[in-house]
Tab-separated table of C-alpha atoms in Angstrom:
chain	number	residue	atom	x	y	z
A	1	MET	CA	14.655	-10.868	-3.020
A	2	ILE	CA	14.876	-7.739	-5.577
A	3	THR	CA	18.592	-6.784	-6.191
A	4	THR	CA	20.083	-3.637	-7.558
A	5	THR	CA	20.761	-5.578	-10.820
A	6	SER	CA	17.233	-6.899	-11.140
A	7	MET	CA	15.768	-3.437	-10.474
A	8	GLU	CA	17.658	-2.027	-13.375
A	9	ASN	CA	15.246	-3.991	-15.576
A	10	VAL	CA	12.167	-2.617	-14.062
A	11	GLN	CA	10.192	0.511	-15.091
A	12	ILE	CA	7.381	1.675	-12.699
A	13	ILE	CA	5.031	3.728	-14.927
A	14	ILE	CA	2.354	5.880	-13.237
A	15	GLN	CA	-0.096	7.464	-15.407
A	16	ALA	CA	-1.029	11.045	-14.281
A	17	ARG	CA	-3.067	13.706	-15.793
A	18	MET	CA	-5.002	17.002	-14.962
A	19	THR	CA	-8.122	16.303	-16.994
A	20	SER	CA	-10.163	13.956	-14.733
A	21	THR	CA	-13.791	14.277	-15.643
A	22	ARG	CA	-15.249	13.581	-12.313
A	23	LEU	CA	-12.539	15.456	-10.336
A	24	PRO	CA	-10.021	17.770	-12.311
A	25	GLY	CA	-6.772	18.265	-10.987
A	26	LYS	CA	-7.056	15.481	-8.392
A	27	VAL	CA	-3.548	14.554	-8.619
A	28	LEU	CA	-2.329	17.828	-7.392
A	29	MET	CA	-4.945	18.430	-4.648
A	30	PRO	CA	-3.401	19.293	-1.370
A	31	LEU	CA	-2.592	16.096	1.064
A	32	CYS	CA	-0.210	15.915	4.063
A	33	ASN	CA	1.085	19.357	3.504
A	34	SER	CA	1.922	18.404	0.046
A	35	THR	CA	-0.073	16.826	-2.894
A	36	VAL	CA	-1.737	13.733	-3.845
A	37	LEU	CA	1.092	12.658	-6.364
A	38	GLU	CA	3.732	13.709	-4.143
A	39	VAL	CA	2.374	11.612	-1.166
A	40	MET	CA	2.261	8.588	-3.710
A	41	LEU	CA	5.993	9.217	-4.526
A	42	GLU	CA	6.865	9.556	-1.100
A	43	ARG	CA	5.407	6.120	-0.290
A	44	LEU	CA	7.126	4.626	-3.205
A	45	LYS	CA	10.393	6.270	-2.490
A	46	ARG	CA	12.569	3.189	-2.353
A	47	PHE	CA	11.759	2.966	-6.278
A	48	LYS	CA	12.451	6.478	-7.199
A	49	SER	CA	15.053	5.562	-9.691
A	50	GLN	CA	12.497	3.304	-11.366
A	51	ILE	CA	9.455	5.612	-11.368
A	52	ILE	CA	8.373	7.233	-14.616
A	53	ILE	CA	5.403	9.593	-14.629
A	54	ALA	CA	3.492	9.019	-17.901
A	55	THR	CA	1.390	12.371	-18.233
A	56	THR	CA	-0.342	14.010	-21.148
A	57	ASN	CA	0.717	16.334	-23.983
A	58	ASP	CA	-2.263	18.480	-24.065
A	59	GLY	CA	-0.990	21.541	-22.176
A	60	SER	CA	-2.840	20.829	-18.868
A	61	GLU	CA	0.112	18.699	-17.800
A	62	ARG	CA	2.410	21.559	-16.964
A	63	PRO	CA	1.924	21.404	-13.264
A	64	ILE	CA	2.796	17.726	-13.163
A	65	VAL	CA	5.824	18.286	-15.393
A	66	ALA	CA	7.213	21.150	-13.130
A	67	LEU	CA	6.485	18.894	-10.006
A	68	CYS	CA	8.688	16.029	-11.716
A	69	GLN	CA	11.413	18.566	-12.563
A	70	ASP	CA	11.426	19.807	-9.228
A	71	LYS	CA	11.657	16.241	-7.593
A	72	ASN	CA	14.035	14.932	-10.175
A	73	ILE	CA	11.508	12.326	-11.243
A	74	LYS	CA	11.620	11.058	-14.726
A	75	TYR	CA	8.666	11.838	-16.898
A	76	TYR	CA	7.075	11.496	-20.373
A	77	GLN	CA	4.424	13.460	-22.192
A	78	GLY	CA	2.208	11.504	-24.554
A	79	SER	CA	-1.176	11.168	-25.775
A	80	THR	CA	-4.152	12.050	-23.520
A	81	ASP	CA	-6.724	9.475	-24.614
A	82	ASP	CA	-4.340	6.711	-25.966
A	83	VAL	CA	-2.903	5.545	-22.790
A	84	LEU	CA	-1.438	2.485	-24.061
A	85	ALA	CA	0.579	4.502	-26.560
A	86	ARG	CA	1.618	6.736	-23.768
A	87	TYR	CA	3.090	3.724	-21.792
A	88	TYR	CA	4.615	2.125	-24.705
A	89	GLU	CA	6.388	5.460	-25.692
A	90	ALA	CA	7.483	6.170	-22.008
A	91	ALA	CA	8.871	2.603	-21.795
A	92	VAL	CA	10.807	3.124	-24.947
A	93	ARG	CA	11.939	6.719	-24.189
A	94	PHE	CA	13.634	5.424	-21.054
A	95	GLY	CA	15.154	2.324	-22.671
A	96	ALA	CA	13.089	-0.568	-22.075
A	97	THR	CA	14.189	-3.811	-23.863
A	98	SER	CA	12.783	-7.322	-24.148
A	99	LYS	CA	14.158	-8.010	-20.563
A	100	THR	CA	12.331	-5.061	-18.844
A	101	THR	CA	9.504	-5.671	-16.496
A	102	ILE	CA	6.695	-2.898	-16.681
A	103	VAL	CA	4.836	-2.121	-13.500
A	104	ARG	CA	1.629	-0.185	-13.969
A	105	LEU	CA	0.176	2.294	-11.368
A	106	THR	CA	-2.236	5.072	-11.512
A	107	SER	CA	-1.640	8.482	-9.677
A	108	ASP	CA	-5.001	8.625	-7.905
A	109	CYS	CA	-3.800	5.913	-5.271
A	110	PRO	CA	-2.167	8.087	-2.413
A	111	LEU	CA	-2.437	5.149	-0.260
A	112	ILE	CA	-0.362	2.796	-2.484
A	113	ASP	CA	1.805	0.293	-0.400
A	114	ALA	CA	5.548	-0.188	-1.347
A	115	GLU	CA	5.725	-3.507	0.063
A	116	LEU	CA	2.881	-4.871	-1.693
A	117	THR	CA	4.213	-3.394	-4.839
A	118	GLN	CA	7.534	-4.913	-4.332
A	119	GLN	CA	5.884	-8.258	-3.812
A	120	VAL	CA	4.171	-7.924	-7.536
A	121	ILE	CA	7.574	-6.867	-8.989
A	122	GLU	CA	9.464	-9.716	-7.325
A	123	LYS	CA	7.030	-12.410	-8.323
A	124	HIS	CA	7.156	-11.276	-11.869
A	125	LEU	CA	10.874	-11.062	-11.827
A	126	HIS	CA	11.519	-14.502	-10.474
A	127	SER	CA	8.533	-16.502	-12.161
A	128	ASP	CA	7.493	-17.550	-15.583
A	129	PHE	CA	3.963	-15.612	-15.353
A	130	ASP	CA	3.264	-12.948	-18.012
A	131	ILE	CA	1.062	-10.908	-15.632
A	132	VAL	CA	1.327	-10.505	-12.001
A	133	ASN	CA	-1.229	-8.220	-10.348
A	134	LEU	CA	-2.930	-7.344	-7.185
A	135	GLY	CA	-6.226	-5.349	-6.846
A	136	PRO	CA	-10.062	-5.391	-5.538
A	137	HIS	CA	-10.599	-8.369	-8.046
A	138	SER	CA	-8.657	-10.293	-5.443
A	139	GLY	CA	-9.939	-8.906	-2.266
A	140	TYR	CA	-7.624	-6.009	-1.691
A	141	PRO	CA	-9.204	-2.528	-1.236
A	142	ARG	CA	-9.269	-0.231	-4.430
A	143	GLY	CA	-6.566	1.961	-4.535
A	144	LEU	CA	-3.610	-0.430	-3.987
A	145	ASP	CA	-3.812	-1.667	-7.496
A	146	CYS	CA	-0.580	-2.921	-9.063
A	147	THR	CA	0.214	-4.994	-12.350
A	148	ALA	CA	3.583	-6.082	-13.703
A	149	PHE	CA	4.153	-7.379	-17.197
A	150	SER	CA	6.903	-7.656	-19.905
A	151	PHE	CA	7.777	-4.900	-22.221
A	152	ASP	CA	7.412	-7.448	-24.907
A	153	LEU	CA	3.759	-8.144	-24.175
A	154	LEU	CA	3.325	-4.237	-23.802
A	155	GLU	CA	4.625	-3.725	-27.322
A	156	LYS	CA	2.589	-6.377	-28.937
A	157	THR	CA	-0.696	-5.182	-27.320
A	158	HIS	CA	0.229	-1.602	-28.577
A	159	GLN	CA	0.983	-2.914	-32.155
A	160	LEU	CA	-2.479	-4.748	-32.297
A	161	ALA	CA	-4.961	-3.030	-30.104
A	162	THR	CA	-7.327	-0.996	-31.988
A	163	THR	CA	-10.705	-0.218	-29.861
A	164	SER	CA	-10.753	2.802	-27.679
A	165	PRO	CA	-11.166	0.729	-24.385
A	166	ASP	CA	-8.037	-1.252	-25.279
A	167	ARG	CA	-6.155	1.937	-26.106
A	168	GLU	CA	-7.220	3.707	-23.026
A	169	HIS	CA	-6.954	0.794	-20.508
A	170	VAL	CA	-3.473	-0.479	-20.851
A	171	THR	CA	-3.816	-4.059	-19.816
A	172	LEU	CA	-7.332	-4.692	-21.129
A	173	GLY	CA	-6.544	-6.015	-24.446
A	174	MET	CA	-3.467	-8.120	-23.462
A	175	ALA	CA	-5.050	-11.603	-23.257
A	176	LYS	CA	-6.821	-10.607	-26.704
A	177	PHE	CA	-3.711	-10.847	-28.717
A	178	SER	CA	-1.422	-13.395	-26.654
A	179	SER	CA	-2.322	-16.479	-24.673
A	180	ILE	CA	-0.863	-15.426	-21.351
A	181	SER	CA	-0.506	-16.810	-17.896
A	182	THR	CA	-1.530	-14.645	-14.963
A	183	PHE	CA	-0.712	-14.676	-11.128
A	184	THR	CA	-2.928	-12.757	-8.749
A	185	PHE	CA	-2.173	-12.221	-5.127
A	186	ALA	CA	-5.181	-12.911	-2.716
A	187	GLU	CA	-5.898	-10.863	0.191
A	188	GLY	CA	-7.187	-13.395	2.180
A	189	GLU	CA	-10.204	-11.381	3.014
A	190	SER	CA	-13.039	-9.671	0.950
A	191	ILE	CA	-12.528	-5.882	1.847
A	192	GLU	CA	-12.533	-4.719	-1.930
A	193	HIS	CA	-15.473	-2.588	-0.818
A	194	TRP	CA	-13.109	-0.245	0.901
A	195	ARG	CA	-12.340	2.668	-1.477
A	196	LEU	CA	-8.791	4.076	-1.014
A	197	THR	CA	-8.563	5.595	-4.617
A	198	LEU	CA	-9.350	9.163	-5.413
A	199	ASP	CA	-12.235	9.571	-8.026
A	200	GLU	CA	-14.696	11.990	-6.316
A	201	GLN	CA	-14.784	14.679	-3.596
A	202	ASP	CA	-15.933	12.147	-1.118
A	203	ASP	CA	-12.920	9.914	-1.852
A	204	TYR	CA	-10.834	12.987	-0.925
A	205	ALA	CA	-12.588	13.513	2.132
A	206	ALA	CA	-11.984	9.757	3.184
A	207	ILE	CA	-8.216	9.684	2.100
A	208	GLN	CA	-7.723	13.099	4.199
A	209	ALA	CA	-9.511	11.584	7.272
A	210	ILE	CA	-7.347	8.476	6.975
A	211	TYR	CA	-3.964	10.301	6.763
A	212	ALA	CA	-5.127	12.634	9.657
A	213	GLU	CA	-5.532	9.113	11.621
A	214	PHE	CA	-1.716	8.751	11.052
A	215	ASN	CA	-0.960	12.423	11.863
A	216	ASP	CA	-0.298	13.059	8.070
A	217	SER	CA	2.530	10.680	8.186
A	218	THR	CA	3.290	8.605	4.868
A	219	ASP	CA	5.205	5.906	6.741
A	220	PHE	CA	2.815	3.235	7.865
A	221	SER	CA	2.243	-0.359	6.220
A	222	TYR	CA	-0.773	-1.989	4.513
A	223	GLN	CA	-1.157	-3.899	7.972
A	224	ASP	CA	-1.260	-0.804	9.916
A	225	LEU	CA	-3.547	0.775	7.721
A	226	LYS	CA	-5.894	-2.449	7.541
A	227	LYS	CA	-5.844	-2.548	11.241
A	228	ARG	CA	-6.910	1.063	11.586
A	229	LEU	CA	-9.690	0.866	9.110
A	230	LYS	CA	-11.130	-2.168	10.900
A	231	GLU	CA	-10.989	-0.210	14.254
A	232	LYS	CA	-12.655	2.815	12.688
A	233	PRO	CA	-15.185	1.836	10.146
A	234	GLU	CA	-16.420	5.240	10.053
A	235	LEU	CA	-13.382	6.162	7.745
A	236	THR	CA	-14.429	3.556	4.849
A	237	ASP	CA	-18.130	4.788	5.366
A	238	ILE	CA	-17.246	8.363	4.065
A	239	ASN	CA	-17.228	7.235	0.340
A	240	LYS	CA	-18.899	3.857	0.496
A	241	HIS	CA	-21.467	5.216	-1.728
A	242	VAL	CA	-19.072	6.246	-4.426
A	243	SER	CA	-19.370	3.877	-7.566
A	244	GLN	CA	-16.423	2.795	-9.534
A	245	LYS	CA	-16.477	3.947	-12.908
A	246	VAL	CA	-17.172	0.764	-15.207
A	247	VAL	CA	-14.734	0.159	-17.971
């Protein structure tokens, strides 16, 4: 179980930018009388003191910074394209040490689940696995993705990674520079074809429709969500044609 003491050594870093190529400004699109990013933060409110928004420094990020300031959320402005550096610098800025667990989330996941995120954190804190993750590669719908790793692993990858894909995708190069052990949570079912992430306009329509099913409440569990999507397959049909961007 996560204790107050153990959570002092956890940083949940959420990458967020306004310059998405497919859906610019998506993280601040309206949702549930709020915005996509605010809904995500509300669903993760138990972790508020651990959250850091890692945004860009190209000027487009001003609305994200304003939101963070208004909500009293920690934030860091770094490279737009070198996301690995952005993560590393954000972690350092807020005091990461060799004892710190870094949790990587992305801001286009307004249906992220706090309980699943907590499972990933606990497993990393209380095991010897270098990386603990959960995502579509293990049967979960896309949009609940969560990865935990040590600050030391992040630092080494930052120091050694040189290719654009490794710099843009934070965890991609980790196994290239270190022999690592990984634990992956399995969903138990193969429902990775459900798209709960926000990349295109039809994803947005699907997410809006799902929240409408819950009367725009953000207080529901993954099991509640899974049950509703099985009962109403037309919800996941809205964006089933959208292709995930290939790394």
